[in-house]
């Protein structure tokens, strides 16, 4: 079972350490004592908490979408050539990079500072475990 330090919880949740401490004080998460005397949170409890409190962004003018993995973020970089474009976004702690047509980027008006929603629909997603 994974036990996480408060700072790790904050990074995974995309919030500050102080927010995690407030969640603990409010009883939203249960603090545990880690081996080094610091407080932490059980990984399973954090996963359940984040899933229960996840917010799906309003789709705006989209009537329906089959993609379930939607992340609201801010555009941090746009690189365009004559045909294609690379758009980078920051969605909480996650950096997302998408390749799309220049025409799409221009039609959407995407530029650094734009708020956008990245939708992921894929049959191939790699899941990795970081070194401890």
Short mmCIF file of C-alpha atoms in Angstrom, two decimals:
data_model
loop_
_atom_site.label_atom_id
_atom_site.label_comp_id
_atom_site.label_asym_id
_atom_site.label_seq_id
_atom_site.Cartn_x
_atom_site.Cartn_y
_atom_site.Cartn_z
CA UNK A 1 0.00 0.00 0.00
CA UNK A 2 1.30 3.49 -0.85
CA UNK A 3 1.59 6.00 1.95
CA UNK A 4 2.20 9.53 0.70
CA UNK A 5 3.74 12.59 2.32
CA UNK A 6 1.57 15.71 2.43
CA UNK A 7 3.78 17.35 -0.20
CA UNK A 8 3.27 14.35 -2.52
CA UNK A 9 -0.50 14.50 -1.96
CA UNK A 10 -0.44 18.20 -2.87
CA UNK A 11 1.42 17.57 -6.13
CA UNK A 12 -0.89 14.72 -7.13
CA UNK A 13 -4.01 16.75 -6.31
CA UNK A 14 -2.73 19.94 -7.93
CA UNK A 15 -3.12 21.98 -4.73
CA UNK A 16 -0.89 23.48 -2.05
CA UNK A 17 0.41 21.66 1.04
CA UNK A 18 -1.79 24.00 3.12
CA UNK A 19 -4.90 22.87 1.23
CA UNK A 20 -4.06 19.24 2.01
CA UNK A 21 -3.63 20.14 5.70
CA UNK A 22 -7.04 21.89 5.64
CA UNK A 23 -8.62 18.78 4.08
CA UNK A 24 -7.16 16.76 6.97
CA UNK A 25 -8.40 19.28 9.58
CA UNK A 26 -11.87 19.23 7.98
CA UNK A 27 -11.95 15.43 8.07
CA UNK A 28 -11.95 15.07 4.29
CA UNK A 29 -8.73 13.02 4.47
CA UNK A 30 -7.29 10.97 7.33
CA UNK A 31 -3.75 11.75 8.47
CA UNK A 32 -1.39 8.87 9.22
CA UNK A 33 2.02 8.91 10.89
CA UNK A 34 4.82 8.02 8.49
CA UNK A 35 8.02 6.29 9.60
CA UNK A 36 9.95 9.55 9.63
CA UNK A 37 7.55 11.21 12.10
CA UNK A 38 5.81 13.23 9.41
CA UNK A 39 2.13 13.09 8.58
CA UNK A 40 0.84 11.57 5.40
CA UNK A 41 -2.19 10.06 3.68
CA UNK A 42 -2.84 6.54 2.41
CA UNK A 43 -2.68 6.39 -1.38
CA UNK A 44 -5.94 4.46 -1.67
CA UNK A 45 -7.81 7.05 0.39
CA UNK A 46 -6.40 9.89 -1.73
CA UNK A 47 -7.43 8.12 -4.94
CA UNK A 48 -10.98 7.63 -3.66
CA UNK A 49 -11.15 11.25 -2.46
CA UNK A 50 -9.91 12.68 -5.76
CA UNK A 51 -12.26 10.48 -7.76
CA UNK A 52 -15.25 11.43 -5.61
CA UNK A 53 -14.42 15.13 -5.89
CA UNK A 54 -13.41 15.23 -9.55
CA UNK A 55 -15.19 17.87 -11.57
CA UNK A 56 -15.91 17.36 -15.23
CA UNK A 57 -15.69 20.72 -16.94
CA UNK A 58 -18.80 22.08 -18.53
CA UNK A 59 -18.69 21.11 -22.19
CA UNK A 60 -19.65 24.61 -23.39
CA UNK A 61 -21.16 24.38 -26.86
CA UNK A 62 -20.34 20.67 -27.16
CA UNK A 63 -23.61 18.76 -27.15
CA UNK A 64 -22.12 15.33 -26.44
CA UNK A 65 -18.71 13.73 -26.36
CA UNK A 66 -17.54 10.15 -26.07
CA UNK A 67 -14.21 11.08 -24.43
CA UNK A 68 -14.47 10.70 -20.65
CA UNK A 69 -10.99 11.89 -19.72
CA UNK A 70 -11.37 15.67 -19.78
CA UNK A 71 -8.86 18.06 -18.24
CA UNK A 72 -9.37 21.81 -18.02
CA UNK A 73 -6.16 23.79 -18.23
CA UNK A 74 -4.33 26.78 -19.60
CA UNK A 75 -2.38 26.91 -22.85
CA UNK A 76 1.31 27.48 -22.08
CA UNK A 77 2.86 27.21 -25.56
CA UNK A 78 1.78 27.12 -29.20
CA UNK A 79 4.15 26.20 -32.04
CA UNK A 80 2.74 26.45 -35.58
CA UNK A 81 4.08 25.66 -39.02
CA UNK A 82 2.20 25.80 -42.31
CA UNK A 83 0.18 22.61 -41.74
CA UNK A 84 0.48 21.38 -38.14
CA UNK A 85 0.65 22.89 -34.65
CA UNK A 86 1.83 21.74 -31.24
CA UNK A 87 -0.16 23.00 -28.27
CA UNK A 88 1.08 22.58 -24.70
CA UNK A 89 -1.27 22.91 -21.73
CA UNK A 90 -0.92 22.80 -17.97
CA UNK A 91 -3.88 21.08 -16.29
CA UNK A 92 -3.22 21.06 -12.56
CA UNK A 93 0.08 19.24 -12.11
CA UNK A 94 -0.11 17.73 -15.59
CA UNK A 95 1.64 18.98 -18.73
CA UNK A 96 -0.25 17.95 -21.84
CA UNK A 97 1.06 18.17 -25.41
CA UNK A 98 -1.22 17.84 -28.42
CA UNK A 99 -0.51 17.83 -32.14
CA UNK A 100 -3.33 19.18 -34.26
CA UNK A 101 -3.83 21.00 -37.52
CA UNK A 102 -2.86 24.66 -37.72
CA UNK A 103 -6.34 25.30 -39.07
CA UNK A 104 -7.89 23.91 -35.86
CA UNK A 105 -5.62 26.05 -33.67
CA UNK A 106 -6.53 29.15 -35.68
CA UNK A 107 -10.28 28.37 -35.65
CA UNK A 108 -10.23 27.81 -31.88
CA UNK A 109 -8.17 30.94 -31.33
CA UNK A 110 -5.71 29.02 -29.15
CA UNK A 111 -2.85 31.12 -27.82
CA UNK A 112 -0.75 31.25 -24.68
CA UNK A 113 -3.12 32.06 -21.81
CA UNK A 114 -6.23 30.54 -23.42
CA UNK A 115 -8.32 28.32 -21.15
CA UNK A 116 -9.06 25.04 -22.89
CA UNK A 117 -10.25 21.51 -22.20
CA UNK A 118 -8.14 18.56 -23.33
CA UNK A 119 -10.16 15.43 -24.05
CA UNK A 120 -8.37 12.10 -24.26
CA UNK A 121 -9.84 9.08 -25.98
CA UNK A 122 -7.39 6.34 -26.67
CA UNK A 123 -7.12 2.61 -26.71
CA UNK A 124 -3.43 2.89 -25.89
CA UNK A 125 -2.50 4.60 -22.63
CA UNK A 126 0.76 3.69 -20.89
CA UNK A 127 0.65 3.42 -17.08
CA UNK A 128 3.98 3.55 -15.25
CA UNK A 129 5.10 3.30 -11.63
CA UNK A 130 7.70 5.87 -10.51
CA UNK A 131 10.80 4.73 -8.65
CA UNK A 132 10.47 5.00 -4.88
#
